[in-house]
Coordinates of C-alpha atoms in Angstrom, one line a residue:
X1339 CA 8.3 -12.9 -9.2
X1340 CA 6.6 -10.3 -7.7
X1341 CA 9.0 -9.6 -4.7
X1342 CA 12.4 -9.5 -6.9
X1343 CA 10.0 -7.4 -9.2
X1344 CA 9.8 -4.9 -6.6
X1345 CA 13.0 -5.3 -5.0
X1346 CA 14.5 -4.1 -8.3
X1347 CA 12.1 -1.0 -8.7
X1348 CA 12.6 0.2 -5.1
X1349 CA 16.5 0.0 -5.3
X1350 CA 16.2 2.3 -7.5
X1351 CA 15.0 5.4 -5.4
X1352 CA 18.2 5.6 -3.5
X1353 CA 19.0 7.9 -6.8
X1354 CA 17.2 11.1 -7.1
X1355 CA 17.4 13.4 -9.6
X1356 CA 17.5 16.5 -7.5
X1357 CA 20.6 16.5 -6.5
X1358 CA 22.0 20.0 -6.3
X1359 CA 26.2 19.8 -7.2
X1360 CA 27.3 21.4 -4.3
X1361 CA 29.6 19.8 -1.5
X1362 CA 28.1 18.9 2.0
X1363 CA 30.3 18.7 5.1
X1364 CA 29.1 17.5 8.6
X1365 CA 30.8 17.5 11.7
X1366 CA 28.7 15.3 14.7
X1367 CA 30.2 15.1 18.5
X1368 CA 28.6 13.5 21.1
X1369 CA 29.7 13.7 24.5
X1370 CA 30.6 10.2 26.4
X1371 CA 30.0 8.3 23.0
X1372 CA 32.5 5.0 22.7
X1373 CA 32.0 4.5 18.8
X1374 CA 34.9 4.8 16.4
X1375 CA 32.7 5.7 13.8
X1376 CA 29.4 6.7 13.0
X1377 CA 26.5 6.3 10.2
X1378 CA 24.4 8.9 8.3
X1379 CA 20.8 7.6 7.3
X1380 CA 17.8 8.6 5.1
X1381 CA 14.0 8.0 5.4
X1382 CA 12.4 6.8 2.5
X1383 CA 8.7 5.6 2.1
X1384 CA 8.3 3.6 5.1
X1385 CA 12.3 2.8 5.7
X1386 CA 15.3 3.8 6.2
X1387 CA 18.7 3.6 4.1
X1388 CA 22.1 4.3 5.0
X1389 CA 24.2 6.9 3.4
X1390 CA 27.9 7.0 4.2
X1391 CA 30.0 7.0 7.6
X1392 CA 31.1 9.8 9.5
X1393 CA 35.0 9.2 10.3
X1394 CA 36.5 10.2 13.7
X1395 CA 38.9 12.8 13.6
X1396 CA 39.9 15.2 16.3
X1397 CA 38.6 14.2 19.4
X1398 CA 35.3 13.4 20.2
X1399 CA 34.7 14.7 16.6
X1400 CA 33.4 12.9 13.7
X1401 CA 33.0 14.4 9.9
X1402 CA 31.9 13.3 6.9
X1403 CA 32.8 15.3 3.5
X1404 CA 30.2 14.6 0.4
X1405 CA 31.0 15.7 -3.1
X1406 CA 27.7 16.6 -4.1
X1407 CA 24.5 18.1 -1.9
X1408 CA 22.6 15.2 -0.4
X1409 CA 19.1 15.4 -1.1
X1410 CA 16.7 17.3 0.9
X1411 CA 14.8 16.0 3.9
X1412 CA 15.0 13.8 7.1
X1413 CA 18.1 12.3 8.0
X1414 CA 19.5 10.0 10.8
X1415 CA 22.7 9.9 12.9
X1416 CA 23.4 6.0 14.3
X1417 CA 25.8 4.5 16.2
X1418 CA 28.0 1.5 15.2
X1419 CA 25.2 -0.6 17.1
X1420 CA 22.6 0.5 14.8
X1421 CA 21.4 2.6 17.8
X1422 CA 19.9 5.9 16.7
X1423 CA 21.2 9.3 18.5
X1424 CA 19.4 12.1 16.7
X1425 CA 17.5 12.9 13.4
X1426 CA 17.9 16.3 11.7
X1427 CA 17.2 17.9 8.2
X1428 CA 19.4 18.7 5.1
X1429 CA 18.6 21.1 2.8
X1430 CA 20.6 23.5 1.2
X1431 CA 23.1 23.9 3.9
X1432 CA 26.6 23.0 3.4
X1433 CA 28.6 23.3 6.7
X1434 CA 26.5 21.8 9.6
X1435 CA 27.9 20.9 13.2
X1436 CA 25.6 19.1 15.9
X1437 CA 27.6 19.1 19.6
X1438 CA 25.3 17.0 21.8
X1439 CA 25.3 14.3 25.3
X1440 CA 25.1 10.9 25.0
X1441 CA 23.1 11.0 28.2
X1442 CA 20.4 13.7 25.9
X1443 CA 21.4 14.0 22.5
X1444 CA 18.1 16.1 22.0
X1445 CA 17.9 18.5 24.9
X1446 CA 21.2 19.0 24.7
X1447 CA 22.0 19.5 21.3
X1448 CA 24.0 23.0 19.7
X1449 CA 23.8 23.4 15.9
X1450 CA 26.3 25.5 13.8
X1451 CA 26.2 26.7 10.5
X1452 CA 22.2 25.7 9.9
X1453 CA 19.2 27.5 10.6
X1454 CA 17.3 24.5 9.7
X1455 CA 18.5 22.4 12.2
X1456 CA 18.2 25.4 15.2
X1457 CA 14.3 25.7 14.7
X1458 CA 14.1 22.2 14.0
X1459 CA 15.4 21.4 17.8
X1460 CA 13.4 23.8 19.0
X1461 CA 10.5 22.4 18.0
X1462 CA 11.7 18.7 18.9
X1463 CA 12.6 20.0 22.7
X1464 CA 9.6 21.7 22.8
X1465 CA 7.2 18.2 21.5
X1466 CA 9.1 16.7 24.2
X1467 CA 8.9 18.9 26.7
X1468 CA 4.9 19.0 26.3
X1469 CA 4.7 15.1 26.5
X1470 CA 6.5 14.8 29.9
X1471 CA 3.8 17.2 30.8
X1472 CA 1.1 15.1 29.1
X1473 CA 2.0 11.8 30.4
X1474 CA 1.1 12.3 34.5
X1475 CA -2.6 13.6 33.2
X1476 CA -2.9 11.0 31.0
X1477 CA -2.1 8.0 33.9
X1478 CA -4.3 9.7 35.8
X1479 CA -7.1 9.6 33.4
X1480 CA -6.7 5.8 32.5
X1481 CA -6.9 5.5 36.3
X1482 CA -10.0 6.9 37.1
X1483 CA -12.0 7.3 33.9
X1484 CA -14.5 4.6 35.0
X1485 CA -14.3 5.2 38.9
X1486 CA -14.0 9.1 39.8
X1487 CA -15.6 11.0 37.0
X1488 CA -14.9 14.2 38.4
X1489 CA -11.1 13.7 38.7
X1490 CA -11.3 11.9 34.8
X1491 CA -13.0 15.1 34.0
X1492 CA -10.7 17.5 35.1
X1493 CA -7.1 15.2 33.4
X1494 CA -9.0 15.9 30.5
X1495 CA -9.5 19.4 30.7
X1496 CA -5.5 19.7 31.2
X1497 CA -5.0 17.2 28.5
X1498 CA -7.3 19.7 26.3
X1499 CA -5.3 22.7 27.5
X1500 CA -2.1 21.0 26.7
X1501 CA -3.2 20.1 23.3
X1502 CA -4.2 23.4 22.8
X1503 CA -0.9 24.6 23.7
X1504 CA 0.8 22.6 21.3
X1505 CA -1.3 23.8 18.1
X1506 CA -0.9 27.1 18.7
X1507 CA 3.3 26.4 19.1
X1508 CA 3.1 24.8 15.8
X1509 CA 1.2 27.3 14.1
X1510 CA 2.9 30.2 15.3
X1511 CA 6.2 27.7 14.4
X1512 CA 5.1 27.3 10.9
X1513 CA 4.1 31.3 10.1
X1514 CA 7.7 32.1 11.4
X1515 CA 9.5 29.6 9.9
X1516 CA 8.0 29.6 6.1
X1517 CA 9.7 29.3 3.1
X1518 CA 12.4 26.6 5.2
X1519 CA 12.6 22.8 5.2
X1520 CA 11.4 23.1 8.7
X1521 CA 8.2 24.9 8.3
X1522 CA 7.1 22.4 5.6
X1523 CA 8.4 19.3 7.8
X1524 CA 6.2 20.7 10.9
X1525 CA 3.0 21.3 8.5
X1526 CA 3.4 17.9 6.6
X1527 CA 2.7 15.9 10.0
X1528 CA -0.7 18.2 10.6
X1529 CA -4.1 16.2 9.9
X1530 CA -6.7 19.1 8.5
X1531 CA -8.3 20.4 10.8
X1532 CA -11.8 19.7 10.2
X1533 CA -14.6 22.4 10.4
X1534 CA -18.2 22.1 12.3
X1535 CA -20.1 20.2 10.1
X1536 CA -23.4 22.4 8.3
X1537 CA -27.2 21.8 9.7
X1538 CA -29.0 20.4 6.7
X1539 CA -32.8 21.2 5.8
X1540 CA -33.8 18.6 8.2
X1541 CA -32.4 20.2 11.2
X1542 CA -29.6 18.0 11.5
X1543 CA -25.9 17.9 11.2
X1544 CA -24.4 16.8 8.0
X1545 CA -22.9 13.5 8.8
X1546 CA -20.8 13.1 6.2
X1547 CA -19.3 16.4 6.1
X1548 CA -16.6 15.6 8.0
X1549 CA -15.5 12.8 6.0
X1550 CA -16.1 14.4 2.7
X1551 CA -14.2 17.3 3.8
X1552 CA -11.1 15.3 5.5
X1553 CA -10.8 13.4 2.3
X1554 CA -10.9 16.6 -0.2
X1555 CA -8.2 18.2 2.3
X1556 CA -6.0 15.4 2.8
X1557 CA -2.8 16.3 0.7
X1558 CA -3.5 20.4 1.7
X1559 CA -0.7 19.7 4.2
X1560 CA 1.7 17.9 2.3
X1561 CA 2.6 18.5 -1.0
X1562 CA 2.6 15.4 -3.3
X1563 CA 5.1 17.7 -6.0
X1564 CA 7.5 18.4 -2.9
X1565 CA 10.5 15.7 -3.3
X1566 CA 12.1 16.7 0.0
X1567 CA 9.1 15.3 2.0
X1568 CA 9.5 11.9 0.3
X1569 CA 12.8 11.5 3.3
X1570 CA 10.4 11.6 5.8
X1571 CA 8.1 9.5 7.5
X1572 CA 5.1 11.7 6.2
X1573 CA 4.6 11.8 2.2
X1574 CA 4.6 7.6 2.1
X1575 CA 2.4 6.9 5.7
X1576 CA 0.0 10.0 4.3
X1577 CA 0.1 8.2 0.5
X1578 CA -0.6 4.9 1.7
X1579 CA -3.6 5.9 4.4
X1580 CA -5.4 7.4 1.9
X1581 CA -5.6 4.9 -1.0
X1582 CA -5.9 2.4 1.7
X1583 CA -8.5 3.6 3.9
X1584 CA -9.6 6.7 2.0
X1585 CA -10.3 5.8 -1.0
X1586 CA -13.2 2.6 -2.2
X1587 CA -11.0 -0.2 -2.7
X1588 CA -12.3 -1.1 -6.1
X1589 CA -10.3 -0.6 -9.2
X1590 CA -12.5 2.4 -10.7
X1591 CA -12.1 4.3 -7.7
X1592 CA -8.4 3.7 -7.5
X1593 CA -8.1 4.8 -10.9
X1594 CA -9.7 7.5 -10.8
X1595 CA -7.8 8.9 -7.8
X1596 CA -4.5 7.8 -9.5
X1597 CA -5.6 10.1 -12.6
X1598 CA -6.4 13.0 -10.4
X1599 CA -3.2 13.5 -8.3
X1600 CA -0.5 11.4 -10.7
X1601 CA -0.4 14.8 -12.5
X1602 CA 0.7 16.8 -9.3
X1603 CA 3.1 14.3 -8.7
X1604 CA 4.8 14.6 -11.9
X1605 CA 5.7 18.8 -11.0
X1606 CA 8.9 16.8 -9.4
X1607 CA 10.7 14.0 -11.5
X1608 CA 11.3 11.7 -8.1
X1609 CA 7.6 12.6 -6.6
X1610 CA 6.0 11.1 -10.0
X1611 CA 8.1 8.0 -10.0
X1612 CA 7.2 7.2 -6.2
X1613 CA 4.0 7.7 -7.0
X1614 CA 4.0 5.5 -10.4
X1615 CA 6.0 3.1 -8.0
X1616 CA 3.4 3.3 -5.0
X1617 CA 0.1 2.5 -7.3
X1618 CA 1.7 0.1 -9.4
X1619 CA 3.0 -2.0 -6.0
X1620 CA -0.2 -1.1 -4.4
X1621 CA -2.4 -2.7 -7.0
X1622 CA -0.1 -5.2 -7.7
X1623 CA -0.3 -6.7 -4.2
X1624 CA -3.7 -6.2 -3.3
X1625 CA -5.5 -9.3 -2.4
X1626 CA -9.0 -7.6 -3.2
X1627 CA -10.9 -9.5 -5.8
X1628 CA -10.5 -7.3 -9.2
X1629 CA -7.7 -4.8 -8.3
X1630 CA -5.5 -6.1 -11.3
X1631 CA -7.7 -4.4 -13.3
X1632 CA -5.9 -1.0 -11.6
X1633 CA -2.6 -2.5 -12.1
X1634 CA -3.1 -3.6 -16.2
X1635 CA -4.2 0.4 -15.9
X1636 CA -0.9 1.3 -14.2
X1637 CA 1.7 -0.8 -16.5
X1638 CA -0.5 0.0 -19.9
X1639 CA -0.5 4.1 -19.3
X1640 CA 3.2 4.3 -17.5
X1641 CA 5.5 1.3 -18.7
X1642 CA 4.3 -0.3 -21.9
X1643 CA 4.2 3.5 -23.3
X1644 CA 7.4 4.4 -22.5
X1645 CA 6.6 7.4 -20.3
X1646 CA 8.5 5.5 -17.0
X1647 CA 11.6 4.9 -19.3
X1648 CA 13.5 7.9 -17.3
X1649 CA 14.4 5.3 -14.4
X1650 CA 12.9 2.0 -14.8
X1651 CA 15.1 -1.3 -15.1
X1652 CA 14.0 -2.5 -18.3
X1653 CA 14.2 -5.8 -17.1
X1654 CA 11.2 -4.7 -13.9
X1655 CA 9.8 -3.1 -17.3
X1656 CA 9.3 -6.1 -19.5
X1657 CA 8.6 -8.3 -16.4
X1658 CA 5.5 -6.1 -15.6
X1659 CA 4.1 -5.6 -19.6
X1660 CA 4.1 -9.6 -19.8
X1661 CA 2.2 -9.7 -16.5
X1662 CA -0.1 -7.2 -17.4
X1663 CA -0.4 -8.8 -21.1
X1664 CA -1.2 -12.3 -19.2
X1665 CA -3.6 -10.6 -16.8
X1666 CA -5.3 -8.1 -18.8
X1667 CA -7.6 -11.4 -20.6
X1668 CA -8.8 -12.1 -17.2
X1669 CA -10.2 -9.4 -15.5
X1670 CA -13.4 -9.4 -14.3
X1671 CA -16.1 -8.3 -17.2
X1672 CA -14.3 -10.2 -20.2
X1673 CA -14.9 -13.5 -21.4
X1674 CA -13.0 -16.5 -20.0
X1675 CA -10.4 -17.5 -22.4
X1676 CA -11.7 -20.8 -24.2
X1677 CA -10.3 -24.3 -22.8
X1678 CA -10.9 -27.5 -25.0
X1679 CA -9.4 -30.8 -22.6
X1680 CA -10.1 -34.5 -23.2
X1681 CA -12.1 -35.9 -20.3
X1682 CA -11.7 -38.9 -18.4
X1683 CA -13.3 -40.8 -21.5
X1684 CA -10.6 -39.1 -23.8
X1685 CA -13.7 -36.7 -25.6
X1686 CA -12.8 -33.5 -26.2
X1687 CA -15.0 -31.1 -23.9
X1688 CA -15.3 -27.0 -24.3
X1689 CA -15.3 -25.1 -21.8
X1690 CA -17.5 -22.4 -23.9
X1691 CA -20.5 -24.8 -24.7
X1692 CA -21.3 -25.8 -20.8
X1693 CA -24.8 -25.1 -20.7
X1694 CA -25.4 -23.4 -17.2
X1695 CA -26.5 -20.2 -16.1
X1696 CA -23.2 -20.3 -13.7
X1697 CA -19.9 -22.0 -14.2
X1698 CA -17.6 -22.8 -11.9
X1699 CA -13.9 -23.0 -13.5
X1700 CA -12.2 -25.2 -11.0
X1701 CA -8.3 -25.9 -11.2
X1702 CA -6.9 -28.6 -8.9
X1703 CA -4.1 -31.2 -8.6
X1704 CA -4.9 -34.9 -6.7
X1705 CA -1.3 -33.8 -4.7
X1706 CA -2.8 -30.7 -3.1
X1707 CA -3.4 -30.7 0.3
X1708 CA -6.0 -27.8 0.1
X1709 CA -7.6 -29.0 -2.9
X1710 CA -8.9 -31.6 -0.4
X1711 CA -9.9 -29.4 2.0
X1712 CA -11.7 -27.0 -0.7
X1713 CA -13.3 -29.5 -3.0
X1714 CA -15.6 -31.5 0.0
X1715 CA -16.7 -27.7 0.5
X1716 CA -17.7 -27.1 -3.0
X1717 CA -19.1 -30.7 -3.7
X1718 CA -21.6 -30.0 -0.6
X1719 CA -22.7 -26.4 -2.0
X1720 CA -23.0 -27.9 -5.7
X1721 CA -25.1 -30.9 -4.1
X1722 CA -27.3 -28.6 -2.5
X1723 CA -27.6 -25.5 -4.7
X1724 CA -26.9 -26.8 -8.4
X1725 CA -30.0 -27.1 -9.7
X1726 CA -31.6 -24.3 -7.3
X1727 CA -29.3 -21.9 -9.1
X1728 CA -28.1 -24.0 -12.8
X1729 CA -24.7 -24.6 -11.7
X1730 CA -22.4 -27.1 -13.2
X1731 CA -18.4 -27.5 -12.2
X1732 CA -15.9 -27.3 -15.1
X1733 CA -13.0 -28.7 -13.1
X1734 CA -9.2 -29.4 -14.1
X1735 CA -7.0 -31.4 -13.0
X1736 CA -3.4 -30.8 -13.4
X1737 CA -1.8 -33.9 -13.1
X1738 CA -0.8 -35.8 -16.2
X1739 CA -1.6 -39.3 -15.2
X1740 CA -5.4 -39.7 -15.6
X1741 CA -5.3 -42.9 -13.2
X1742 CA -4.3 -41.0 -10.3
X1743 CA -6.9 -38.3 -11.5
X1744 CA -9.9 -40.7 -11.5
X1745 CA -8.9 -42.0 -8.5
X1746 CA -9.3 -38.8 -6.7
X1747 CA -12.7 -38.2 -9.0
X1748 CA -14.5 -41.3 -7.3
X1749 CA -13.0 -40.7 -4.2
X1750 CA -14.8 -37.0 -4.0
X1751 CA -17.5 -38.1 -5.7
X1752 CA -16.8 -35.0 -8.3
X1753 CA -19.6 -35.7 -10.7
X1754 CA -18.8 -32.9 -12.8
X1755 CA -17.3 -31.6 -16.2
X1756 CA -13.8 -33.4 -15.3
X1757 CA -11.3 -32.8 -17.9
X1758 CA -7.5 -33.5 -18.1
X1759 CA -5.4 -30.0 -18.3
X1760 CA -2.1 -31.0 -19.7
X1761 CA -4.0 -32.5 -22.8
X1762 CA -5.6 -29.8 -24.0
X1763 CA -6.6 -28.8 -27.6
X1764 CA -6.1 -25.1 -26.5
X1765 CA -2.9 -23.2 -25.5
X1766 CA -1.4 -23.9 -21.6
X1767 CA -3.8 -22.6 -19.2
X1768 CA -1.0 -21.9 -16.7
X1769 CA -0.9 -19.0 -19.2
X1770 CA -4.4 -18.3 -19.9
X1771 CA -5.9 -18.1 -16.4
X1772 CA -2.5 -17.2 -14.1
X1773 CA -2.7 -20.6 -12.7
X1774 CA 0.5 -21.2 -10.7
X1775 CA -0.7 -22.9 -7.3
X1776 CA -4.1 -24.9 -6.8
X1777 CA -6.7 -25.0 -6.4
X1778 CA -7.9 -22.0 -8.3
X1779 CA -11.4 -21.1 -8.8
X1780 CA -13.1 -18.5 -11.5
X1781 CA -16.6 -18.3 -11.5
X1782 CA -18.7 -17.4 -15.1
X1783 CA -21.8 -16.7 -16.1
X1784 CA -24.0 -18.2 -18.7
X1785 CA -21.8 -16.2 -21.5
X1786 CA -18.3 -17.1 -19.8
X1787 CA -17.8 -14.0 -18.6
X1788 CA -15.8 -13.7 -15.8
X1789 CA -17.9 -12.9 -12.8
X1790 CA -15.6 -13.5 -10.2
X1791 CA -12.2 -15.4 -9.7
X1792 CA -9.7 -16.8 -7.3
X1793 CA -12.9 -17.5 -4.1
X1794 CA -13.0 -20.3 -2.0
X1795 CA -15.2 -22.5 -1.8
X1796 CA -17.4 -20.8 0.9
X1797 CA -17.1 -17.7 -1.4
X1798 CA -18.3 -19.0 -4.7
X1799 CA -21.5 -20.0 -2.6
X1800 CA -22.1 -16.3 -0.8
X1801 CA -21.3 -14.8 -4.3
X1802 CA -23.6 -16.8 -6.2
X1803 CA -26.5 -16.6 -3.7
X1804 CA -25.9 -12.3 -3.9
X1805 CA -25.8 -12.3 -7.2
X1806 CA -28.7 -14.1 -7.7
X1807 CA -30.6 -12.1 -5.3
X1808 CA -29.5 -8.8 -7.4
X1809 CA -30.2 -9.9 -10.6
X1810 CA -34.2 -11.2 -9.0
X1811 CA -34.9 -7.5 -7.4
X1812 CA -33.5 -5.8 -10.8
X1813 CA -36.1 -8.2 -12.6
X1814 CA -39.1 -7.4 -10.6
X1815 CA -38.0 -3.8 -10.9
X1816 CA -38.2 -3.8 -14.3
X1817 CA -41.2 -5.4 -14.4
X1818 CA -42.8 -2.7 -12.0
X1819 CA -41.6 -0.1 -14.3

């Protein structure tokens, strides 16, 4: 479900709602170019989409005539073999002409009719022109960094020089330029810059100044209300770096960043639904233990409300409020749902009155192939550590014929809680625990709460030896206090 889930939610961005009604009408030609017709392109998040096709007419000419203006932001020119001749920006400019090479579409490129597209050349040819003068120096470098210091040494200093050549271009660029597309395309690719870091009382350098700082200045470049920036490479790569890699991948600290710049987002009607989108996808996916407790946060404050009923597919709508319904019982911190199964001597067993200080909630199926590679795993740790640390093994078996499930129970020697899951006193747990491959593991504590879920076997065993260790050093602090 979840990839048509998000299929269907990402179609939908093709239609933005800040669409100005004004005709557009581009005229392309491109010098020694064989195509009889070519293809106009968008950027969006991490991909690109294409548009509409640009007809030949006179000569080496090719035009395309749009009703309505085309949303602002980067845009592609491609040949009929999907090969890609030159990018260049929309935004408010209705009658644009590009007359380029095929041999150097860039360098040789003349604009008409958009001021936006003149400076935005400029600064291409000038990138490139500072890379050919990069890339000798930087040969040179990987060649004798470890042999010739002296000659590594001075590469560098031209590498440095070069650099500082180009930052100076693109701030003077950006000053000159402000207020356009262009300027705010330039400055959207910019990292901060990061300041020298302050001595503390010690004498020493801050050493997390630098990080703190980077992360507090991340988005001072780029706009998160700006809807234009979304067509570029930029606003998505910039998005998805910082909740990735910026942010504590743990669902308070997602949450709490989603509440602090969801709000910017919203200034712009297509900004906030990206980044409603982005979080909601982004926590979705995640494969880091307890992150669904940041989705069940996204669907409960954005879809089950209503608030995301502007664009959503109310299909992708009620598919995500029934997964956040079936999840939301599960999460880490509440108690395990209650399971009541006949066991292998047809008595009813509950999962709620194991006596243990740690349960393991095990869900298998005789068929699985990595059942039997998981279960010898976990039938060694339990032999070893079950009594060390009051362990005992609530395991389900999926399979309806309770011959084949014995079977399997001598064969693994699973002297545990072993209980039948299709005859259950209790409602499916397919639905109470998300089960919907095997094996499946949730570990509880002597309450059934849910400590931890979906581990291997290898897991359960680091998990419960940390935890353990925590809870023994919290004791004897208490105890000292």
């Amino acid at each position: 479900m979840r990839n048509i889930l998000f299929l269907l939610m990402s179609t939908l961005f093709f239609f933005s709602n800040e669409v100005l009604a004004q005709n557009i009408q581009l005229k392309v030609r491109i010098k020694g170019a064989q195509d009889n017709e070519l293809y106009l392109a968008h950027y969006f998040a991490d991909k690109q989409y294409m548009d509409d096709t640009l007809r030949k007419a006179k000569g080496e000419w090719f035009v395309l005539e749009v009703d309505s203006m085309l949303p602002g932001g980067l845009y592609i020119i491609a040949g009929e073999k999907k090969n890609r001749y030159f990018e260049f920006l929309i935004h408010n400019e209705t009658r644009i002409s590009f007359e380029t090479t095929l041999d150097d579409p860039v360098n040789d490129m003349q604009v008409k009719g958009s001021p936006e597209n003149i400076a935005f050349f400029q600064y291409v040819q000038f990138l490139g022109k500072k890379q050919k003068e990069i890339e000798p120096w930087q040969k040179i470098f990987r060649r004798t960094e470890n042999l010739f210091p002296d000659s590594a040494n001075l590469s560098k200093i031209q590498l440095q020089k070069i650099n500082e050549e180009v930052l100076a271009f693109i701030r003077n660029f950006i000053k000159s330029h402000e207020g356009m597309l262009v300027a705010d395309f330039v400055k959207a690719s910019q990292e901060p810059e990061i300041p020298d870091p302050p001595v503390l009382p010690n004498g020493r350098p801050d050493s997390l100044f630098a990080y703190k700082y980077y992360k507090a200045h991340y988005f001072d470049n780029l706009p998160l209300n700006d809807a234009r920036l979304l067509r570029t490479p930029f606003y998505h790569q910039r998005v998805n770096n910082y909740f990735s890699k910026m942010v504590l991948q743990h669902p308070d600290s997602i949450i709490a960043e989603a509440k602090r710049l969801i709000p910017i987002a919203k200034q712009s009607p297509d900004t906030y639904r990206y980044m409603i989108w982005f979080l909601t996808n982004y926590t979705e996916r995640s494969e880091i233990m307890g992150m669904d407790a940041a989705f069940v946060y996204m669907v409960e404050n954005f879809y089950a409300t209503g608030e995301m009923d502007f664009w959503i597919n109310q299909t992708v709508k009620e598919n995500l409020i029934k997964k956040a319904k079936k999840l939301k019982p599960i999460l880490i911190g509440q108690t395990a749902p209650e399971l009541i199964m006949l066991d292998t001597l047809m008595q009813a067993v509950s999962l709620h009155q194991v006596k243990a200080k740690y349960t393991i909630l095990l869900f298998w199926d005789p068929s699985c192939g990595h059942c039997k590679k998981e279960i010898p795993v976990l039938k060694n740790f339990i032999d070893r550590k079950a009594k060390q640390y009051d362990i005992k093994v609530f395991a389900v078996c999926s399979d309806t014929n309770m011959a084949e499930m014995k079977k399997y129970i001598r064969q693994y020697a699973m002297d545990w809680i072993n209980v039948n899951g299709p005859r259950a006193y209790t409602a499916n747990y397919h639905d109470l625990y998300d089960i919907y491959s095997t094996p499946v593991m949730y570990l509880l504590d002597e309450k059934k709460t849910i400590l931890a879920k979906r581990l291997t076997a290898e897991q359960i065993e680091s998990f419960i030896e940390h935890h353990s260790r925590a809870e023994n050093i919290e004791a004897m602090q208490m105890k000292q206090n």
